[in-house]
Short mmCIF file of C-alpha atoms and ligand atoms in Angstrom, two decimals:
data_model
loop_
_atom_site.label_atom_id
_atom_site.label_comp_id
_atom_site.label_asym_id
_atom_site.label_seq_id
_atom_site.Cartn_x
_atom_site.Cartn_y
_atom_site.Cartn_z
CA MET H 1 11.90 9.87 -4.33
CA SER H 2 10.71 12.14 -1.55
CA ARG H 3 9.87 10.58 1.77
CA ARG H 4 6.21 11.57 1.60
CA SER H 5 5.80 10.10 -1.87
CA HIS H 6 6.02 6.62 -0.34
CA LEU H 7 2.64 7.19 1.30
CA ALA H 8 0.50 7.01 -1.86
CA ARG H 9 2.38 3.95 -3.10
CA LEU H 10 1.86 2.11 0.18
CA ARG H 11 -1.84 2.94 0.04
CA GLN H 12 -2.13 1.68 -3.55
CA GLN H 13 -0.45 -1.60 -2.67
CA SER H 14 -2.46 -2.23 0.47
CA PRO H 15 -2.93 -4.47 2.29
CA LEU H 16 0.81 -4.76 2.91
CA ILE H 17 2.77 -6.68 5.50
CA LEU H 18 5.40 -4.67 7.37
CA PRO H 19 7.91 -6.75 9.32
CA SER H 20 8.53 -5.41 12.82
CA VAL H 21 12.30 -5.77 13.01
CA LEU H 22 12.18 -5.72 16.82
CA SER H 23 12.24 -9.50 16.54
CA CYS H 24 15.09 -9.71 14.01
CA ASP H 25 18.66 -10.94 14.62
CA PHE H 26 20.53 -7.71 15.39
CA SER H 27 23.88 -9.48 15.10
CA ASP H 28 23.11 -9.87 11.38
CA MET H 29 21.10 -6.82 10.37
CA ARG H 30 22.45 -6.85 6.82
CA GLY H 31 21.46 -10.49 6.30
CA GLU H 32 18.04 -9.88 7.84
CA VAL H 33 17.36 -6.92 5.53
CA GLU H 34 18.49 -8.95 2.51
CA ARG H 35 16.17 -11.82 3.45
CA LEU H 36 13.23 -9.45 3.96
CA GLU H 37 13.87 -7.70 0.65
CA ALA H 38 14.11 -11.09 -1.09
CA ALA H 39 10.77 -11.97 0.51
CA GLY H 40 9.26 -8.94 -1.25
CA VAL H 41 8.49 -6.67 1.70
CA GLN H 42 7.67 -3.06 0.79
CA ALA H 43 8.60 -1.25 4.03
CA LEU H 44 10.13 -1.94 7.45
CA HIS H 45 8.52 -1.15 10.82
CA LEU H 46 10.97 0.06 13.49
CA ASP H 47 9.94 0.06 17.16
CA VAL H 48 11.65 2.64 19.37
CA MET H 49 11.02 2.21 23.12
CA ASP H 50 12.34 4.38 25.92
CA GLY H 51 11.83 2.42 29.15
CA ASN H 52 9.56 5.24 30.31
CA PHE H 53 6.41 5.47 28.18
CA VAL H 54 6.72 1.67 27.93
CA PRO H 55 8.63 -0.58 30.35
CA ASN H 56 10.92 -1.95 27.64
CA ILE H 57 13.96 -0.39 25.94
CA THR H 58 14.85 -1.25 22.35
CA TYR H 59 16.95 1.10 20.24
CA GLY H 60 17.14 4.67 19.05
CA MET H 61 18.50 6.83 16.26
CA PRO H 62 21.76 4.92 15.53
CA ILE H 63 19.90 1.72 14.68
CA VAL H 64 17.38 3.60 12.53
CA ALA H 65 20.35 5.18 10.73
CA ALA H 66 21.95 1.75 10.29
CA PHE H 67 18.78 0.38 8.68
CA ARG H 68 18.75 3.49 6.48
CA LYS H 69 22.20 2.54 5.19
CA LEU H 70 21.18 -1.05 4.55
CA THR H 71 18.01 -0.49 2.52
CA GLN H 72 16.06 1.85 0.27
CA LEU H 73 12.78 0.50 1.66
CA PRO H 74 10.63 3.09 3.45
CA LEU H 75 11.27 3.09 7.20
CA ASP H 76 8.11 3.30 9.30
CA VAL H 77 9.29 4.43 12.74
CA HIS H 78 6.95 3.81 15.70
CA LEU H 79 8.02 5.97 18.64
CA MET H 80 6.97 4.48 21.97
CA ILE H 81 8.61 7.31 23.89
CA GLU H 82 7.43 10.01 26.29
CA ASN H 83 7.39 13.51 24.79
CA PRO H 84 8.31 12.30 21.30
CA GLU H 85 8.33 15.91 20.05
CA ARG H 86 11.81 16.22 21.58
CA TYR H 87 13.27 13.71 19.12
CA ILE H 88 11.37 14.16 15.86
CA ARG H 89 14.21 15.94 14.09
CA GLN H 90 16.76 13.36 15.14
CA PHE H 91 14.65 10.51 13.79
CA TYR H 92 14.16 12.48 10.60
CA GLU H 93 17.92 12.90 10.31
CA ALA H 94 18.40 9.19 11.00
CA GLY H 95 16.34 8.50 7.86
CA ALA H 96 12.76 7.79 8.97
CA ASP H 97 10.15 8.07 6.20
CA ILE H 98 7.10 7.81 8.45
CA ILE H 99 7.17 8.86 12.10
CA THR H 100 4.32 7.77 14.38
CA VAL H 101 3.81 9.15 17.88
CA HIS H 102 1.52 7.96 20.67
CA GLU H 103 -1.27 10.41 21.38
CA GLU H 104 -0.96 9.45 25.07
CA ALA H 105 2.73 10.39 25.08
CA THR H 106 2.92 13.81 23.44
CA GLY H 107 3.77 16.62 25.83
CA ILE H 108 2.44 19.32 23.53
CA ASP H 109 -0.56 19.53 21.22
CA THR H 110 -0.48 16.36 19.07
CA ALA H 111 -1.70 18.26 15.99
CA SER H 112 1.39 20.46 16.08
CA VAL H 113 3.68 17.43 16.46
CA LEU H 114 2.08 15.90 13.35
CA GLN H 115 2.50 19.18 11.49
CA GLU H 116 6.16 19.34 12.44
CA ILE H 117 6.70 15.81 11.14
CA LYS H 118 5.00 16.75 7.86
CA ASP H 119 6.94 19.98 7.53
CA MET H 120 10.17 18.01 7.67
CA GLY H 121 8.93 15.94 4.74
CA CYS H 122 8.03 12.71 6.56
CA GLY H 123 4.72 10.90 6.76
CA ALA H 124 3.01 11.77 10.05
CA GLY H 125 1.34 9.04 12.10
CA VAL H 126 -0.53 8.96 15.39
CA THR H 127 -1.36 5.92 17.50
CA ILE H 128 -3.16 4.77 20.64
CA ASN H 129 -2.91 1.77 22.93
CA PRO H 130 -5.85 -0.68 23.19
CA ASP H 131 -7.31 0.91 26.33
CA ILE H 132 -7.60 4.36 24.75
CA PRO H 133 -10.90 5.05 22.94
CA VAL H 134 -10.80 5.72 19.22
CA GLU H 135 -12.24 9.19 19.86
CA ARG H 136 -8.74 10.29 20.89
CA VAL H 137 -7.49 9.93 17.30
CA LEU H 138 -10.64 11.02 15.46
CA PRO H 139 -9.52 14.68 15.45
CA PHE H 140 -6.54 13.66 13.28
CA VAL H 141 -8.26 11.72 10.48
CA ASP H 142 -7.89 14.62 8.06
CA THR H 143 -4.43 15.77 9.10
CA ALA H 144 -2.47 12.61 9.89
CA ASP H 145 -1.11 10.54 7.02
CA LEU H 146 -1.41 7.38 9.08
CA ILE H 147 -3.32 6.18 12.12
CA LEU H 148 -1.87 3.15 13.87
CA ILE H 149 -4.22 1.11 16.00
CA MET H 150 -2.37 -0.93 18.61
CA SER H 151 -3.77 -4.43 19.03
CA VAL H 152 -1.50 -5.11 22.03
CA ASN H 153 -0.19 -2.81 24.73
CA ALA H 154 2.87 -1.16 23.26
CA GLY H 155 6.09 -2.53 24.72
CA PHE H 156 6.76 -6.12 23.69
CA GLY H 157 6.51 -8.42 20.72
CA GLY H 158 4.75 -11.77 20.97
CA GLN H 159 1.57 -10.66 22.82
CA ALA H 160 -1.98 -11.84 22.06
CA PHE H 161 -4.12 -9.81 19.65
CA ASN H 162 -6.80 -7.65 21.27
CA PRO H 163 -9.91 -7.58 19.02
CA VAL H 164 -10.85 -4.08 20.22
CA ALA H 165 -8.53 -2.98 17.40
CA LEU H 166 -10.97 -4.26 14.78
CA GLU H 167 -13.81 -1.97 15.88
CA LYS H 168 -11.47 0.99 15.91
CA LEU H 169 -10.18 0.24 12.40
CA GLU H 170 -13.74 -0.09 11.10
CA ALA H 171 -14.74 3.20 12.68
CA LEU H 172 -11.73 5.00 11.20
CA ARG H 173 -12.19 3.49 7.75
CA LYS H 174 -15.76 4.85 7.74
CA VAL H 175 -14.90 8.41 8.70
CA GLY H 176 -11.36 8.83 7.37
CA PRO H 177 -10.55 10.00 3.84
CA PRO H 178 -9.53 7.28 1.36
CA GLU H 179 -5.88 8.35 1.40
CA LEU H 180 -5.56 7.90 5.19
CA LEU H 181 -3.32 4.90 5.89
CA LEU H 182 -4.62 2.62 8.61
CA GLU H 183 -2.08 0.40 10.33
CA VAL H 184 -2.46 -2.32 12.96
CA ASP H 185 0.34 -3.56 15.21
CA GLY H 186 0.61 -6.43 17.68
CA GLY H 187 -0.42 -10.08 17.66
CA VAL H 188 -1.09 -10.09 13.93
CA ASN H 189 -0.59 -13.64 12.63
CA LEU H 190 -2.26 -16.25 10.42
CA GLU H 191 -5.27 -16.35 12.74
CA THR H 192 -5.85 -12.59 12.96
CA VAL H 193 -4.50 -11.07 9.73
CA GLN H 194 -7.65 -11.59 7.67
CA ALA H 195 -9.89 -9.86 10.21
CA CYS H 196 -7.49 -6.89 10.25
CA ALA H 197 -7.54 -6.54 6.48
CA GLU H 198 -11.32 -6.87 6.45
CA ALA H 199 -11.63 -4.18 9.10
CA GLY H 200 -9.77 -1.80 6.80
CA ALA H 201 -6.10 -2.01 7.78
CA ASP H 202 -3.71 -1.09 4.97
CA LEU H 203 -0.50 -1.86 6.80
CA LEU H 204 -0.21 -5.02 8.87
CA VAL H 205 2.75 -4.92 11.24
CA ILE H 206 4.00 -8.41 12.02
CA GLY H 207 6.91 -9.48 14.23
CA SER H 208 6.91 -12.97 15.71
CA ALA H 209 4.77 -14.58 13.00
CA ILE H 210 7.57 -13.77 10.53
CA PHE H 211 10.76 -13.94 12.60
CA ASN H 212 9.83 -17.18 14.37
CA GLN H 213 9.81 -18.87 10.97
CA SER H 214 12.97 -20.00 9.19
CA ASP H 215 11.68 -19.08 5.72
CA TYR H 216 10.54 -15.45 5.79
CA GLY H 217 9.39 -15.58 2.16
CA ALA H 218 7.06 -18.52 2.80
CA ALA H 219 5.75 -16.98 6.04
CA ILE H 220 5.06 -13.62 4.38
CA ASP H 221 3.42 -15.24 1.32
CA GLN H 222 1.09 -17.22 3.54
CA LEU H 223 0.21 -14.15 5.63
CA TYR H 224 -0.25 -12.09 2.50
CA ARG H 225 -2.60 -14.66 0.95
CA SER H 226 -4.68 -14.72 4.14
CA ALA H 227 -4.88 -10.92 4.12
CA GLN H 228 -5.87 -10.80 0.43
CA VAL H 229 -8.72 -13.31 0.65
CA SER H 230 -10.90 -10.74 2.29
CA THR H 231 -10.46 -7.79 -0.03
C1 DX5 Y 1 4.82 -3.74 20.19
C2 DX5 Y 1 5.45 -3.33 18.87
C3 DX5 Y 1 5.17 -4.27 17.75
C4 DX5 Y 1 5.65 -5.67 17.95
C5 DX5 Y 1 4.86 -6.60 17.08
O1 DX5 Y 1 4.99 -2.74 21.12
O2 DX5 Y 1 4.98 -2.06 18.50
O3 DX5 Y 1 5.60 -3.75 16.51
O4 DX5 Y 1 7.01 -5.84 17.67
O5 DX5 Y 1 5.26 -7.90 17.34
P1 DX5 Y 1 4.28 -9.15 17.27
O6 DX5 Y 1 3.85 -9.30 15.83
O7 DX5 Y 1 5.13 -10.27 17.74
O8 DX5 Y 1 3.12 -8.86 18.17
ZN1 ZN Y 2 5.28 -1.13 16.44
#
């Protein structure tokens, strides 16, 4: 299955919950992946932070490559790094299926970064932090495969949901083509997941509301039911 062929399947199955493995137990990655697969997840969200674009540092290509070895699930890689165009090929080689860059962080024309990601055979995503107006991503609705709306400032898990994301999702759902994947990331939990799905999010990235629970399957089922109610 080609990397880009995951995109249509994810869209068909939406809304979907993507665990943000930032909050997983890295001393037991294999066990964590097995538990998430048993819980029925359809893709993993991987948060790469550089200590420059965001104040936090997480992990880079070797950990993405390790997840690639542990699972066939699509890997949705969220690059919170300055000048991400420098590292696109390395994340492709590490096994990313979707690569998302911050519009605020690209050092060259964002459209050409997205094209480069597509040319390599990956899904191309673009994202913005809560304080950036949605107009900054509107030029990409027809060329990006995915637009990620941040509902917290990129950098840390466990922050409170910023409802500005809902207006942006609604605006994008109205103007974007049906195949455009809309994703929301940060502070999504039992209280906020329904509003995100209603606003048009296809992919709901969730960290603490899954990994703070002992039974991932039960947590994901409950979140999934809340997301479904609205559609
Ligand atoms: C934040 C990351 C998120 C984060 C989500 O910069 O992009 O993916 O891990 O975690 P929660 O669900 O805890 O907000
Ligand atoms: Zn993320």
